Short mmCIF file of C-alpha atoms and ligand atoms in Angstrom, two decimals:
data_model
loop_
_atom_site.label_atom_id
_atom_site.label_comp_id
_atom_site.label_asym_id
_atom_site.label_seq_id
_atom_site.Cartn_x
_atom_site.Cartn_y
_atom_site.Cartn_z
CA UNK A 1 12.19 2.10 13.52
CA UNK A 2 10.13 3.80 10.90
CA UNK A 3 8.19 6.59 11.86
CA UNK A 4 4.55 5.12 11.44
CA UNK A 5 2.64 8.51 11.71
CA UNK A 6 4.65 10.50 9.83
CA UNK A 7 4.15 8.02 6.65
CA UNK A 8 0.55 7.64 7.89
CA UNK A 9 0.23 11.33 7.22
CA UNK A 10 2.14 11.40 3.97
CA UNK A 11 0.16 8.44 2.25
CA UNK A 12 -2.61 10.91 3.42
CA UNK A 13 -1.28 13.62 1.60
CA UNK A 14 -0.68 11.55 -1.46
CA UNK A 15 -4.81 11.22 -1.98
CA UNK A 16 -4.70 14.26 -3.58
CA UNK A 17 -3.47 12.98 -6.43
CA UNK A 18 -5.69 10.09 -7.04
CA UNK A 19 -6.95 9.81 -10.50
CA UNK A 20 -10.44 8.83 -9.36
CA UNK A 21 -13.47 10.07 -11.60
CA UNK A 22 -14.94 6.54 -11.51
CA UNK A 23 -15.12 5.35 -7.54
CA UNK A 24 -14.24 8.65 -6.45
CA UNK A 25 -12.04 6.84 -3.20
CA UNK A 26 -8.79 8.23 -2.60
CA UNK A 27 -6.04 5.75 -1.40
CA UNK A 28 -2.89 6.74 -1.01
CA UNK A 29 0.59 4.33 0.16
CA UNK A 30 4.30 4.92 1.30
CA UNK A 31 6.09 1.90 1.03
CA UNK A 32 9.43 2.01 2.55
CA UNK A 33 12.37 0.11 1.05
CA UNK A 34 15.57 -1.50 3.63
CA UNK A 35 17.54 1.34 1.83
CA UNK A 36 15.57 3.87 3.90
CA UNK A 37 14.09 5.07 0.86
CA UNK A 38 10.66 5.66 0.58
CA UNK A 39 8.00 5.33 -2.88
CA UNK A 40 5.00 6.88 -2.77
CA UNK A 41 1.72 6.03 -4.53
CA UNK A 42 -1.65 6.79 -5.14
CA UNK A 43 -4.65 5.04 -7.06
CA UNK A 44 -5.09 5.83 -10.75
CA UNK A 45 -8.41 4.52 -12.60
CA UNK A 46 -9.13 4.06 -16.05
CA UNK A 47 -12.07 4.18 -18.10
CA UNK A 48 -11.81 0.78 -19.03
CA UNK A 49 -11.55 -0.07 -15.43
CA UNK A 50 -9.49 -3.17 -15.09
CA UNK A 51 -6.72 -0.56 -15.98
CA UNK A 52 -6.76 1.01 -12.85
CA UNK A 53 -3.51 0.35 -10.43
CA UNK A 54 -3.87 0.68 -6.26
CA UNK A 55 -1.94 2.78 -5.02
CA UNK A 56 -0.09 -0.02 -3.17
CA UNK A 57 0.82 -1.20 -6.59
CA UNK A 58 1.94 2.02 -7.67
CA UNK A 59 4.55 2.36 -5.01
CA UNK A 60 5.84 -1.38 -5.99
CA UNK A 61 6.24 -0.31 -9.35
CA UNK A 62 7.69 2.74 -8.50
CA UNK A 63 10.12 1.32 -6.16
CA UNK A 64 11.03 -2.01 -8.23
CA UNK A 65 11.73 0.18 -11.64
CA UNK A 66 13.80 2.00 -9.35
CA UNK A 67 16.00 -1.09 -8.28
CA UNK A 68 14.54 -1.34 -5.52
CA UNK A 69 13.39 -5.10 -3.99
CA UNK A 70 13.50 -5.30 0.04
CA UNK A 71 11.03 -4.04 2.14
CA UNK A 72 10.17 -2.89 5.71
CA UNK A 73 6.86 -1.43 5.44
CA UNK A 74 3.46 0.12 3.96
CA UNK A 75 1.34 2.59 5.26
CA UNK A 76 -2.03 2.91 3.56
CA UNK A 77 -4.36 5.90 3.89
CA UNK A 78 -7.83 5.48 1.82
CA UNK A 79 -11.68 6.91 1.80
CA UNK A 80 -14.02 8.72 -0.07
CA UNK A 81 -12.94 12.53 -1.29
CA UNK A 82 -13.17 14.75 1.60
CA UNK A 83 -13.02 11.53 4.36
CA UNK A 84 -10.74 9.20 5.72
CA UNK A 85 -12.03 6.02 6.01
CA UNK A 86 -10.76 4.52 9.82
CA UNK A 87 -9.53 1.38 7.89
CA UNK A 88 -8.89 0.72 3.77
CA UNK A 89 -7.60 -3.04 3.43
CA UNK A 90 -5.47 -3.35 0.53
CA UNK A 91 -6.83 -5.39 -1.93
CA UNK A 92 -6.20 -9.45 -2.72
CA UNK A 93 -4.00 -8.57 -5.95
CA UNK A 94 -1.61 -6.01 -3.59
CA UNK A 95 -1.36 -8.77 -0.88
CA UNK A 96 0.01 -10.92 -3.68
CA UNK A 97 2.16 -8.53 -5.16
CA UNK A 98 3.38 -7.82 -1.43
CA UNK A 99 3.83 -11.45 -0.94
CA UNK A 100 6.14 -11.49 -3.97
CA UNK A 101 8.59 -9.52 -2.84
CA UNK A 102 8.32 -9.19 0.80
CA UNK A 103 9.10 -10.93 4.10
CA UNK A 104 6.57 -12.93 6.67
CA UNK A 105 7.03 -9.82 8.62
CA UNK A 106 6.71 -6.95 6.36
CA UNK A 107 4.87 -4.41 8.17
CA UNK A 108 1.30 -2.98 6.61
CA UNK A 109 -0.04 0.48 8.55
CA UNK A 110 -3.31 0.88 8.31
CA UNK A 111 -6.11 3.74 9.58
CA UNK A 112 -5.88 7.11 9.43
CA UNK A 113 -2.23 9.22 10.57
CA UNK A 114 -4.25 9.88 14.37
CA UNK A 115 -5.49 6.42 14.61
CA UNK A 116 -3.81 3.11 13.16
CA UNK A 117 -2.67 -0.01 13.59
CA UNK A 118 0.55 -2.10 12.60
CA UNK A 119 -0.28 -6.07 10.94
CA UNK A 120 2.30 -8.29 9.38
CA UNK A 121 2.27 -9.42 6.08
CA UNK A 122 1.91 -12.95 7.55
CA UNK A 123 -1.55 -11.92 9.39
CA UNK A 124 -3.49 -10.31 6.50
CA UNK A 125 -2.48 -13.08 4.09
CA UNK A 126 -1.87 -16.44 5.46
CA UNK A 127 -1.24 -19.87 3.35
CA UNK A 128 0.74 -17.70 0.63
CA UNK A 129 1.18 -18.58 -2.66
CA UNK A 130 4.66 -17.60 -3.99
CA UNK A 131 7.75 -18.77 -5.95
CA UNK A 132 8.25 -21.62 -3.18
CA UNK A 133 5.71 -23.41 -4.59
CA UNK A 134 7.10 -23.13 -7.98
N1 LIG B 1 -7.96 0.90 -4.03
C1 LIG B 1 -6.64 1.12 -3.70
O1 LIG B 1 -5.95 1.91 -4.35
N2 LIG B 1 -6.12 0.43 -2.66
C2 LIG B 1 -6.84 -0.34 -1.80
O2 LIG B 1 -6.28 -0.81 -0.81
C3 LIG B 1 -8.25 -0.60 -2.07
C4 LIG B 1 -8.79 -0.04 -3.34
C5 LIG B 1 -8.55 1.71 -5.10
C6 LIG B 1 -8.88 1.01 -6.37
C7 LIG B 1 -9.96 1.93 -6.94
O3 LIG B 1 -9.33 3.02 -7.62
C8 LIG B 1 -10.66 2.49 -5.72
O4 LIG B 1 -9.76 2.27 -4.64
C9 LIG B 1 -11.99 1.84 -5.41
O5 LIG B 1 -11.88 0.46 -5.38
#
């Protein structure tokens, strides 16, 4: 089993660098793939806004330009510069893009690395839309 505290603390570490002039709130994400590997991500903003990526969605990318499509798990790390906040939900667009390419049972980490909790895909997105319906 993954390690949950040790990618707690490195989605932590990957606030630093957040591109974040705009909100100023620091996310950072590991995702791990079934190959073991691991993509890291953090939140980059854009003046025009709607630009900006989570850093959820910046670990998919990473991970699914990299050939990479199965996954075990996220672990999410998020607050304002300087804090951690004790819980940052990823967002309705990264539960989609989750739900696109991962499993009822995909694990999501969320908290801080001292104090977090594990939910399932299934619990933080129920009556999915995906290809099934297509
Ligand atoms: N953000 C993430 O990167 N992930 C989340 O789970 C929630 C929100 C980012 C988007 C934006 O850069 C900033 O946090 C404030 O919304």
């Amino acid at each position: 089993m993954a390690d949950y505290k040790r990618l707690m603390s490195l989605a932590n570490d990957m606030r630093a660098f957040s591109h974040v002039p705009y909100s100023n709130f620091r996310v950072g994400a590991v995702l791990v793939g079934k190959s073991g590997k691991e993509y890291t991500g953090c939140n980059i903003e854009n003046a025009a806004f709607s630009p900006t990526i989570c850093a959820e969605r910046t670990a998919f990318a990473k991970a699914v330009s990299e050939g990479e499509k199965e996954f075990e798990c996220i672990a999410i790390v998020g607050g304002r510069s300087g804090e951690t906040s004790p819980l940052c939900a990823p967002c309705g667009v990264c539960r989609q893009v989750m739900a696109e390419f991962c499993d009822d049972d995909f694990k999501v980490i969320l908290g801080t690395p001292d104090d977090f909790k594990v939910y399932t895909l299934k619990e933080i997105l129920p009556l999915t839309f995906t290809s099934k319906e297509l």
